[in-house]
PDB file of C-alpha atoms (C1' of nucleotides) in Angstrom:
ATOM      1  CA  UNK V   1     -25.368 -22.176  16.547  1.00  0.00           C
ATOM      2  CA  UNK V   2     -23.144 -20.457  14.076  1.00  0.00           C
ATOM      3  CA  UNK V   3     -26.064 -18.471  12.833  1.00  0.00           C
ATOM      4  CA  UNK V   4     -25.419 -17.116   9.410  1.00  0.00           C
ATOM      5  CA  UNK V   5     -25.039 -13.411   9.580  1.00  0.00           C
ATOM      6  CA  UNK V   6     -26.357 -11.851   6.370  1.00  0.00           C
ATOM      7  CA  UNK V   7     -23.331 -11.587   4.112  1.00  0.00           C
ATOM      8  CA  UNK V   8     -20.573 -11.009   6.582  1.00  0.00           C
ATOM      9  CA  UNK V   9     -19.368 -14.561   6.952  1.00  0.00           C
ATOM     10  CA  UNK V  10     -18.134 -15.117   3.425  1.00  0.00           C
ATOM     11  CA  UNK V  11     -16.190 -11.901   3.450  1.00  0.00           C
ATOM     12  CA  UNK V  12     -14.584 -12.170   6.846  1.00  0.00           C
ATOM     13  CA  UNK V  13     -13.276 -15.616   6.041  1.00  0.00           C
ATOM     14  CA  UNK V  14     -11.407 -14.103   3.136  1.00  0.00           C
ATOM     15  CA  UNK V  15     -10.060 -11.096   4.950  1.00  0.00           C
ATOM     16  CA  UNK V  16      -6.817 -12.746   6.070  1.00  0.00           C
ATOM     17  CA  UNK V  17      -6.037 -13.559   2.450  1.00  0.00           C
ATOM     18  CA  UNK V  18      -6.781 -10.017   1.402  1.00  0.00           C
ATOM     19  CA  UNK V  19      -4.628  -8.632   4.176  1.00  0.00           C
ATOM     20  CA  UNK V  20      -1.761 -10.841   3.143  1.00  0.00           C
ATOM     21  CA  UNK V  21      -2.032  -9.696  -0.454  1.00  0.00           C
ATOM     22  CA  UNK V  22      -2.129  -6.056   0.561  1.00  0.00           C
ATOM     23  CA  UNK V  23       0.792  -6.551   2.892  1.00  0.00           C
ATOM     24  CA  UNK V  24       2.926  -7.892   0.064  1.00  0.00           C
ATOM     25  CA  UNK V  25       2.088  -4.932  -2.136  1.00  0.00           C
ATOM     26  CA  UNK V  26       2.302  -2.350   0.633  1.00  0.00           C
ATOM     27  CA  UNK V  27       4.721   0.380  -0.308  1.00  0.00           C
ATOM     28  CA  UNK V  28       5.753   2.200  -3.387  1.00  0.00           C
ATOM     29  CA  UNK V  29       8.460  -0.223  -4.441  1.00  0.00           C
ATOM     30  CA  UNK V  30       7.228  -3.712  -3.634  1.00  0.00           C
ATOM     31  CA  UNK V  31       5.505  -4.370  -6.938  1.00  0.00           C
ATOM     32  CA  UNK V  32       8.270  -2.766  -9.034  1.00  0.00           C
ATOM     33  CA  UNK V  33      10.829  -4.959  -7.260  1.00  0.00           C
ATOM     34  CA  UNK V  34       8.770  -8.097  -7.774  1.00  0.00           C
ATOM     35  CA  UNK V  35       8.256  -7.392 -11.453  1.00  0.00           C
ATOM     36  CA  UNK V  36      11.928  -6.752 -12.054  1.00  0.00           C
ATOM     37  CA  UNK V  37      12.919  -9.938 -10.272  1.00  0.00           C
ATOM     38  CA  UNK V  38      10.259 -11.726 -12.270  1.00  0.00           C
ATOM     39  CA  UNK V  39      12.300 -11.006 -15.374  1.00  0.00           C
ATOM     40  CA  UNK V  40      15.606 -12.137 -13.990  1.00  0.00           C
ATOM     41  CA  UNK V  41      17.780 -12.561 -10.951  1.00  0.00           C
ATOM     42  CA  UNK V  42      19.363  -9.277  -9.954  1.00  0.00           C
ATOM     43  CA  UNK V  43      22.010  -8.068  -7.577  1.00  0.00           C
ATOM     44  CA  UNK V  44      21.400  -5.286  -5.124  1.00  0.00           C
ATOM     45  CA  UNK V  45      23.073  -2.666  -7.265  1.00  0.00           C
ATOM     46  CA  UNK V  46      21.382  -3.806 -10.458  1.00  0.00           C
ATOM     47  CA  UNK V  47      18.039  -3.485  -8.734  1.00  0.00           C
ATOM     48  CA  UNK V  48      18.981  -0.049  -7.489  1.00  0.00           C
ATOM     49  CA  UNK V  49      20.063   1.048 -10.947  1.00  0.00           C
ATOM     50  CA  UNK V  50      16.707   0.100 -12.404  1.00  0.00           C
ATOM     51  CA  UNK V  51      14.787   1.852  -9.655  1.00  0.00           C
ATOM     52  CA  UNK V  52      16.590   5.155  -9.895  1.00  0.00           C
ATOM     53  CA  UNK V  53      14.724   7.054  -7.217  1.00  0.00           C
ATOM     54  CA  UNK V  54      14.602   4.479  -4.454  1.00  0.00           C
ATOM     55  CA  UNK V  55      16.784   5.072  -1.430  1.00  0.00           C
ATOM     56  CA  UNK V  56      19.052   2.424   0.049  1.00  0.00           C
ATOM     57  CA  UNK V  57      17.085   2.462   3.226  1.00  0.00           C
ATOM     58  CA  UNK V  58      13.803   1.645   1.507  1.00  0.00           C
ATOM     59  CA  UNK V  59      15.245  -0.824  -0.965  1.00  0.00           C
ATOM     60  CA  UNK V  60      16.994  -2.848   1.703  1.00  0.00           C
ATOM     61  CA  UNK V  61      13.950  -2.724   3.921  1.00  0.00           C
ATOM     62  CA  UNK V  62      11.563  -3.875   1.195  1.00  0.00           C
ATOM     63  CA  UNK V  63      13.898  -6.650   0.115  1.00  0.00           C
ATOM     64  CA  UNK V  64      14.057  -7.891   3.676  1.00  0.00           C
ATOM     65  CA  UNK V  65      10.288  -7.723   4.007  1.00  0.00           C
ATOM     66  CA  UNK V  66       9.661  -9.550   0.743  1.00  0.00           C
ATOM     67  CA  UNK V  67      12.193 -12.165   1.766  1.00  0.00           C
ATOM     68  CA  UNK V  68      10.435 -12.690   5.086  1.00  0.00           C
ATOM     69  CA  UNK V  69       7.114 -12.937   3.310  1.00  0.00           C
ATOM     70  CA  UNK V  70       8.442 -15.698   1.106  1.00  0.00           C
ATOM     71  CA  UNK V  71       8.248 -13.796  -2.158  1.00  0.00           C
ATOM     72  CA  UNK V  72      11.932 -13.183  -2.704  1.00  0.00           C
ATOM     73  CA  UNK V  73      14.972 -15.347  -2.149  1.00  0.00           C
ATOM     74  CA  UNK V  74      18.230 -13.826  -0.991  1.00  0.00           C
ATOM     75  CA  UNK V  75      21.450 -15.568  -1.914  1.00  0.00           C
ATOM     76  CA  UNK V  76      24.769 -14.450  -0.510  1.00  0.00           C
ATOM     77  CA  UNK V  77      28.041 -15.423  -2.118  1.00  0.00           C
ATOM     78  CA  UNK V  78      31.084 -15.413   0.134  1.00  0.00           C
ATOM     79  CA  UNK V  79      33.235 -13.376  -2.180  1.00  0.00           C
ATOM     80  CA  UNK V  80      35.225 -10.189  -2.106  1.00  0.00           C
ATOM     81  CA  UNK V  81      33.666  -7.852  -2.948  1.00  0.00           C
ATOM     82  CA  UNK V  82      30.462  -9.327  -1.560  1.00  0.00           C
ATOM     83  CA  UNK V  83      27.780 -10.434  -3.972  1.00  0.00           C
ATOM     84  CA  UNK V  84      24.117 -10.815  -3.103  1.00  0.00           C
ATOM     85  CA  UNK V  85      21.564 -12.009  -5.609  1.00  0.00           C
ATOM     86  CA  UNK V  86      17.825 -11.674  -5.361  1.00  0.00           C
ATOM     87  CA  UNK V  87      15.449 -14.052  -7.084  1.00  0.00           C
ATOM     88  CA  UNK V  88      11.775 -14.850  -6.823  1.00  0.00           C
ATOM     89  CA  UNK V  89      11.002 -17.878  -4.727  1.00  0.00           C
ATOM     90  CA  UNK V  90       9.022 -20.708  -6.246  1.00  0.00           C
ATOM     91  CA  UNK V  91       5.905 -19.190  -4.747  1.00  0.00           C
ATOM     92  CA  UNK V  92       6.896 -15.841  -6.133  1.00  0.00           C
ATOM     93  CA  UNK V  93       7.146 -17.292  -9.615  1.00  0.00           C
ATOM     94  CA  UNK V  94       3.814 -19.008  -9.110  1.00  0.00           C
ATOM     95  CA  UNK V  95       2.211 -15.699  -8.247  1.00  0.00           C
ATOM     96  CA  UNK V  96       4.036 -13.719 -10.903  1.00  0.00           C
ATOM     97  CA  UNK V  97       1.269 -13.836 -13.537  1.00  0.00           C
ATOM     98  CA  UNK V  98      -1.088 -12.196 -11.090  1.00  0.00           C
ATOM     99  CA  UNK V  99       1.423  -9.491 -10.223  1.00  0.00           C
ATOM    100  CA  UNK V 100       1.850  -8.843 -13.927  1.00  0.00           C
ATOM    101  CA  UNK V 101      -1.919  -8.574 -14.290  1.00  0.00           C
ATOM    102  CA  UNK V 102      -1.820  -5.606 -11.963  1.00  0.00           C
ATOM    103  CA  UNK V 103      -0.301  -3.516 -14.701  1.00  0.00           C
ATOM    104  CA  UNK V 104      -3.585  -4.004 -16.518  1.00  0.00           C
ATOM    105  CA  UNK V 105      -5.295  -2.254 -13.639  1.00  0.00           C
ATOM    106  CA  UNK V 106      -2.943   0.650 -14.078  1.00  0.00           C
ATOM    107  CA  UNK V 107      -3.867   0.682 -17.735  1.00  0.00           C
ATOM    108  CA  UNK V 108      -7.597   0.630 -17.051  1.00  0.00           C
ATOM    109  CA  UNK V 109      -7.399   3.614 -14.729  1.00  0.00           C
ATOM    110  CA  UNK V 110      -4.522   5.469 -16.319  1.00  0.00           C
ATOM    111  CA  UNK V 111      -6.603   8.164 -17.970  1.00  0.00           C
ATOM    112  CA  UNK V 112      -9.128   8.723 -15.238  1.00  0.00           C
ATOM    113  CA  UNK V 113      -7.390  11.452 -13.295  1.00  0.00           C
ATOM    114  CA  UNK V 114      -4.068  13.083 -12.604  1.00  0.00           C
ATOM    115  CA  UNK V 115      -1.269  11.110 -11.119  1.00  0.00           C
ATOM    116  CA  UNK V 116      -1.389  11.760  -7.404  1.00  0.00           C
ATOM    117  CA  UNK V 117       1.136   9.147  -6.559  1.00  0.00           C
ATOM    118  CA  UNK V 118       4.433  10.455  -7.833  1.00  0.00           C
TER     119      UNK V 118
ATOM    120  CA  UNK I   1      20.222  11.633 -28.377  1.00  0.00           C
ATOM    121  CA  UNK I   2      17.913   9.573 -26.230  1.00  0.00           C
ATOM    122  CA  UNK I   3      20.612   6.975 -25.903  1.00  0.00           C
ATOM    123  CA  UNK I   4      19.204   3.651 -24.914  1.00  0.00           C
ATOM    124  CA  UNK I   5      20.148   2.882 -21.398  1.00  0.00           C
ATOM    125  CA  UNK I   6      20.771  -0.867 -21.007  1.00  0.00           C
ATOM    126  CA  UNK I   7      17.478  -2.356 -19.901  1.00  0.00           C
ATOM    127  CA  UNK I   8      15.925   0.589 -18.205  1.00  0.00           C
ATOM    128  CA  UNK I   9      13.733   1.717 -21.056  1.00  0.00           C
ATOM    129  CA  UNK I  10      11.235  -1.130 -21.137  1.00  0.00           C
ATOM    130  CA  UNK I  11      10.670  -0.957 -17.425  1.00  0.00           C
ATOM    131  CA  UNK I  12      10.422   2.779 -17.043  1.00  0.00           C
ATOM    132  CA  UNK I  13       7.745   2.956 -19.696  1.00  0.00           C
ATOM    133  CA  UNK I  14       5.609   0.725 -17.523  1.00  0.00           C
ATOM    134  CA  UNK I  15       6.290   2.446 -14.257  1.00  0.00           C
ATOM    135  CA  UNK I  16       3.410   4.908 -14.505  1.00  0.00           C
ATOM    136  CA  UNK I  17       1.004   2.001 -14.885  1.00  0.00           C
ATOM    137  CA  UNK I  18       2.521   0.249 -11.923  1.00  0.00           C
ATOM    138  CA  UNK I  19       2.332   3.392  -9.833  1.00  0.00           C
ATOM    139  CA  UNK I  20      -1.305   3.833 -10.709  1.00  0.00           C
ATOM    140  CA  UNK I  21      -2.097   0.276  -9.717  1.00  0.00           C
ATOM    141  CA  UNK I  22      -0.254   0.633  -6.434  1.00  0.00           C
ATOM    142  CA  UNK I  23      -1.963   3.924  -5.749  1.00  0.00           C
ATOM    143  CA  UNK I  24      -5.371   2.325  -6.092  1.00  0.00           C
ATOM    144  CA  UNK I  25      -4.439  -0.414  -3.656  1.00  0.00           C
ATOM    145  CA  UNK I  26      -2.576   1.868  -1.270  1.00  0.00           C
ATOM    146  CA  UNK I  27      -3.966   1.501   2.187  1.00  0.00           C
ATOM    147  CA  UNK I  28      -5.317  -1.228   4.337  1.00  0.00           C
ATOM    148  CA  UNK I  29      -8.914  -0.877   3.237  1.00  0.00           C
ATOM    149  CA  UNK I  30      -8.886  -0.082  -0.460  1.00  0.00           C
ATOM    150  CA  UNK I  31      -8.987  -3.647  -1.694  1.00  0.00           C
ATOM    151  CA  UNK I  32     -11.535  -4.795   0.905  1.00  0.00           C
ATOM    152  CA  UNK I  33     -13.798  -1.908  -0.100  1.00  0.00           C
ATOM    153  CA  UNK I  34     -13.457  -2.689  -3.797  1.00  0.00           C
ATOM    154  CA  UNK I  35     -14.210  -6.357  -3.303  1.00  0.00           C
ATOM    155  CA  UNK I  36     -17.302  -5.655  -1.222  1.00  0.00           C
ATOM    156  CA  UNK I  37     -18.619  -3.182  -3.775  1.00  0.00           C
ATOM    157  CA  UNK I  38     -17.847  -5.752  -6.444  1.00  0.00           C
ATOM    158  CA  UNK I  39     -20.507  -7.947  -4.919  1.00  0.00           C
ATOM    159  CA  UNK I  40     -23.167  -5.296  -4.647  1.00  0.00           C
ATOM    160  CA  UNK I  41     -23.944  -1.650  -4.208  1.00  0.00           C
ATOM    161  CA  UNK I  42     -23.648  -0.627  -0.581  1.00  0.00           C
ATOM    162  CA  UNK I  43     -24.477   2.357   1.555  1.00  0.00           C
ATOM    163  CA  UNK I  44     -21.935   3.974   3.829  1.00  0.00           C
ATOM    164  CA  UNK I  45     -23.190   2.241   6.928  1.00  0.00           C
ATOM    165  CA  UNK I  46     -23.474  -1.143   5.268  1.00  0.00           C
ATOM    166  CA  UNK I  47     -19.872  -0.845   4.179  1.00  0.00           C
ATOM    167  CA  UNK I  48     -18.871   0.146   7.676  1.00  0.00           C
ATOM    168  CA  UNK I  49     -20.735  -2.804   9.168  1.00  0.00           C
ATOM    169  CA  UNK I  50     -18.854  -5.230   6.975  1.00  0.00           C
ATOM    170  CA  UNK I  51     -15.495  -3.669   7.768  1.00  0.00           C
ATOM    171  CA  UNK I  52     -15.867  -3.690  11.514  1.00  0.00           C
ATOM    172  CA  UNK I  53     -12.507  -2.228  12.453  1.00  0.00           C
ATOM    173  CA  UNK I  54     -12.301   0.656  10.020  1.00  0.00           C
ATOM    174  CA  UNK I  55     -12.742   4.155  11.385  1.00  0.00           C
ATOM    175  CA  UNK I  56     -15.058   6.729   9.852  1.00  0.00           C
ATOM    176  CA  UNK I  57     -12.147   8.935   9.046  1.00  0.00           C
ATOM    177  CA  UNK I  58     -10.373   6.266   7.027  1.00  0.00           C
ATOM    178  CA  UNK I  59     -13.460   4.878   5.363  1.00  0.00           C
ATOM    179  CA  UNK I  60     -14.650   8.264   4.175  1.00  0.00           C
ATOM    180  CA  UNK I  61     -11.161   9.179   3.035  1.00  0.00           C
ATOM    181  CA  UNK I  62     -10.661   5.969   1.055  1.00  0.00           C
ATOM    182  CA  UNK I  63     -14.087   6.230  -0.516  1.00  0.00           C
ATOM    183  CA  UNK I  64     -13.291   9.739  -1.663  1.00  0.00           C
ATOM    184  CA  UNK I  65      -9.932   8.633  -3.032  1.00  0.00           C
ATOM    185  CA  UNK I  66     -11.385   5.676  -4.892  1.00  0.00           C
ATOM    186  CA  UNK I  67     -14.074   7.921  -6.298  1.00  0.00           C
ATOM    187  CA  UNK I  68     -11.496  10.406  -7.539  1.00  0.00           C
ATOM    188  CA  UNK I  69      -9.488   7.584  -9.062  1.00  0.00           C
ATOM    189  CA  UNK I  70     -12.519   6.446 -11.027  1.00  0.00           C
ATOM    190  CA  UNK I  71     -12.928   3.113  -9.295  1.00  0.00           C
ATOM    191  CA  UNK I  72     -16.000   3.868  -7.249  1.00  0.00           C
ATOM    192  CA  UNK I  73     -19.157   5.814  -8.015  1.00  0.00           C
ATOM    193  CA  UNK I  74     -20.852   7.851  -5.329  1.00  0.00           C
ATOM    194  CA  UNK I  75     -24.569   8.450  -5.609  1.00  0.00           C
ATOM    195  CA  UNK I  76     -26.406  10.783  -3.274  1.00  0.00           C
ATOM    196  CA  UNK I  77     -30.149  10.627  -2.816  1.00  0.00           C
ATOM    197  CA  UNK I  78     -31.834  13.774  -1.636  1.00  0.00           C
ATOM    198  CA  UNK I  79     -33.804  12.127   1.104  1.00  0.00           C
ATOM    199  CA  UNK I  80     -34.261  12.445   4.824  1.00  0.00           C
ATOM    200  CA  UNK I  81     -32.434  10.788   6.361  1.00  0.00           C
ATOM    201  CA  UNK I  82     -29.724  11.121   3.715  1.00  0.00           C
ATOM    202  CA  UNK I  83     -28.815   8.081   1.642  1.00  0.00           C
ATOM    203  CA  UNK I  84     -25.522   7.628  -0.160  1.00  0.00           C
ATOM    204  CA  UNK I  85     -24.798   4.572  -2.251  1.00  0.00           C
ATOM    205  CA  UNK I  86     -21.435   3.379  -3.445  1.00  0.00           C
ATOM    206  CA  UNK I  87     -21.023   1.275  -6.561  1.00  0.00           C
ATOM    207  CA  UNK I  88     -18.130   0.279  -8.772  1.00  0.00           C
ATOM    208  CA  UNK I  89     -17.780   2.357 -11.893  1.00  0.00           C
ATOM    209  CA  UNK I  90     -17.783   0.642 -15.267  1.00  0.00           C
ATOM    210  CA  UNK I  91     -14.008   0.639 -15.144  1.00  0.00           C
ATOM    211  CA  UNK I  92     -14.128  -0.754 -11.664  1.00  0.00           C
ATOM    212  CA  UNK I  93     -16.272  -3.637 -12.828  1.00  0.00           C
ATOM    213  CA  UNK I  94     -13.915  -4.148 -15.747  1.00  0.00           C
ATOM    214  CA  UNK I  95     -10.985  -4.429 -13.381  1.00  0.00           C
ATOM    215  CA  UNK I  96     -12.825  -6.483 -10.786  1.00  0.00           C
ATOM    216  CA  UNK I  97     -11.606  -9.907 -11.979  1.00  0.00           C
ATOM    217  CA  UNK I  98      -8.039  -8.771 -11.462  1.00  0.00           C
ATOM    218  CA  UNK I  99      -8.790  -7.452  -7.988  1.00  0.00           C
ATOM    219  CA  UNK I 100     -10.375 -10.780  -7.163  1.00  0.00           C
ATOM    220  CA  UNK I 101      -7.265 -12.549  -8.422  1.00  0.00           C
ATOM    221  CA  UNK I 102      -5.324 -10.796  -5.699  1.00  0.00           C
ATOM    222  CA  UNK I 103      -6.919 -13.045  -3.141  1.00  0.00           C
ATOM    223  CA  UNK I 104      -5.081 -15.869  -4.868  1.00  0.00           C
ATOM    224  CA  UNK I 105      -1.844 -14.123  -3.987  1.00  0.00           C
ATOM    225  CA  UNK I 106      -2.905 -14.066  -0.381  1.00  0.00           C
ATOM    226  CA  UNK I 107      -3.602 -17.771  -0.648  1.00  0.00           C
ATOM    227  CA  UNK I 108      -0.219 -18.533  -2.198  1.00  0.00           C
ATOM    228  CA  UNK I 109       1.663 -16.777   0.576  1.00  0.00           C
ATOM    229  CA  UNK I 110      -0.696 -17.412   3.450  1.00  0.00           C
ATOM    230  CA  UNK I 111       1.383 -20.117   5.099  1.00  0.00           C
ATOM    231  CA  UNK I 112       4.808 -18.621   4.582  1.00  0.00           C
ATOM    232  CA  UNK I 113       5.152 -16.620   7.774  1.00  0.00           C
ATOM    233  CA  UNK I 114       3.246 -15.023  10.580  1.00  0.00           C
ATOM    234  CA  UNK I 115       0.733 -12.355   9.845  1.00  0.00           C
ATOM    235  CA  UNK I 116       2.512  -9.072  10.371  1.00  0.00           C
ATOM    236  CA  UNK I 117      -0.223  -6.999   8.924  1.00  0.00           C
ATOM    237  CA  UNK I 118      -3.054  -7.189  11.372  1.00  0.00           C
TER     238      UNK I 118
ATOM    239  C1'  DC X   1      29.424  -3.990  -3.113  1.00  0.00           C
ATOM    240  C1'  DT X   2      25.744  -4.308   0.166  1.00  0.00           C
ATOM    241  C1'  DG X   3      23.941  -2.642   3.137  1.00  0.00           C
ATOM    242  C1'  DT X   4      22.936  -0.046   8.345  1.00  0.00           C
ATOM    243  C1'  DA X   5      22.248   4.263  11.306  1.00  0.00           C
ATOM    244  C1'  DT X   6      20.374   8.508  11.896  1.00  0.00           C
ATOM    245  C1'  DC X   7      17.519  12.374  11.007  1.00  0.00           C
ATOM    246  C1'  DC X   8      13.483  14.431   9.135  1.00  0.00           C
ATOM    247  C1'  DG X   9       9.082  15.811   6.949  1.00  0.00           C
ATOM    248  C1'  DA X  10       4.959  13.723   5.397  1.00  0.00           C
ATOM    249  C1'  DA X  11       1.387  10.437   5.325  1.00  0.00           C
ATOM    250  C1'  DT X  12      -1.208   6.620   7.571  1.00  0.00           C
ATOM    251  C1'  DG X  13      -4.599   4.977  10.432  1.00  0.00           C
ATOM    252  C1'  DG X  14      -7.132   4.740  14.873  1.00  0.00           C
ATOM    253  C1'  DA X  15     -10.103   7.204  18.544  1.00  0.00           C
ATOM    254  C1'  DT X  16     -13.225  10.461  19.792  1.00  0.00           C
ATOM    255  C1'  DA X  17     -16.358  14.186  19.446  1.00  0.00           C
ATOM    256  C1'  DC X  18     -19.323  16.703  16.743  1.00  0.00           C
ATOM    257  C1'  DT X  19     -22.551  18.250  12.548  1.00  0.00           C
ATOM    258  C1'  DG X  20     -26.257  18.767   8.769  1.00  0.00           C
TER     259       DG X  20
ATOM    260  C1'  DC B   1     -27.380   8.545   8.163  1.00  0.00           C
ATOM    261  C1'  DA B   2     -23.136  10.051   6.453  1.00  0.00           C
ATOM    262  C1'  DG B   3     -19.794  11.993   7.241  1.00  0.00           C
ATOM    263  C1'  DT B   4     -16.042  16.073   9.145  1.00  0.00           C
ATOM    264  C1'  DA B   5     -12.649  17.959  12.673  1.00  0.00           C
ATOM    265  C1'  DT B   6      -9.196  17.230  15.759  1.00  0.00           C
ATOM    266  C1'  DC B   7      -5.632  14.866  18.082  1.00  0.00           C
ATOM    267  C1'  DC B   8      -2.132  11.454  18.297  1.00  0.00           C
ATOM    268  C1'  DA B   9       1.176   7.473  17.774  1.00  0.00           C
ATOM    269  C1'  DT B  10       3.278   5.003  14.251  1.00  0.00           C
ATOM    270  C1'  DT B  11       5.070   4.216   9.869  1.00  0.00           C
ATOM    271  C1'  DC B  12       6.815   5.610   5.329  1.00  0.00           C
ATOM    272  C1'  DG B  13      10.083   7.181   2.384  1.00  0.00           C
ATOM    273  C1'  DG B  14      13.940  10.258   1.053  1.00  0.00           C
ATOM    274  C1'  DA B  15      18.772  12.101   2.160  1.00  0.00           C
ATOM    275  C1'  DT B  16      23.041  11.570   3.982  1.00  0.00           C
ATOM    276  C1'  DA B  17      26.786   9.471   6.321  1.00  0.00           C
ATOM    277  C1'  DC B  18      29.090   5.521   7.510  1.00  0.00           C
ATOM    278  C1'  DA B  19      30.525   0.244   7.831  1.00  0.00           C
ATOM    279  C1'  DG B  20      31.971  -4.767   6.943  1.00  0.00           C
TER     280       DG B  20
END
DNA sequence: CTGTATCCGAATGGATACTG
DNA sequence: CAGTATCCATTCGGATACAG
C-alpha cells in the first residue's frame, strides 16, 4: 500500500505550498505592495503615490486579497477624514527577506531579453 | 532638473527588476515547472505527467515563455519519435535556490486562510 | 481620504481535436 | 512524442465616475 510512484510523491506533497506562494504573488502589484510595506507602514494614498500607474480598483482589490491571505494588516482609524494604514503582519515580516530575494531573480534575468511585462 | 521626488526614486529604480521577477513567475505553472526542472532534465511528457492537471496548451506556452526569458533551455533531438528535453539554463540554476525559497513563503502562510487558488 | 461600481479590452487557463 | 489550433468561460487590469 502507498506504493511509491517514481518521483511524483515528493513533488505533489509540496504543490499546495507552491500554489500558496504563487497565489500571494499573483498579479502585477502584489510584490511591489509587499516590498513597499516592508519598508514602512503606509496609508492608502501614500501607497498609491508610490505606485503611480496602479488603478484604485486594482490597488484596493490587491490590498484586500493580501489582507485575507494574512500578509498585510489593515488598520482603520475612526477619524475625519478617514485614515487607513497598511502594515505587514508578523508573518509578512517573517517572509519579507524572501520577498526581497526575488529582486535578485529580476537581476539575474534582467539582460536576457526584452521586457515583455510592461 | 530631475528634482528628487520624496521617496519615489529608490523604489522606481528597482521596479524593472521586480517586474521581471513577477513576469517569470506569472501563471499557475511557471514555478512548478521551474522546480521540477531544477531537480532534473525532463521531456515534455515527463513534465506533463508530473503536473497532472496542466493542459497541453498552457504547458507548451509556459515552456516557450520560460525559454524566451532565459530560464529554461529547450533541446531537440532529431529522432523518431521526436524527443525534446527541457533543462534549466545556467542562469536558471543560479536562481534556483531563490525559487526554492519561495516554498518557504507557502509554508509561512499555509495556515492563514482557505486555499483560494486551487 | 478611502475606497466601490461599472464598463471594457486583453490575457489566462482549461477542454478538445488535430498534426508532423 | 510533442506539440498547435480553436473555442470558451473567467479573470485581470486600466479608466472613469461616484460614495461614505
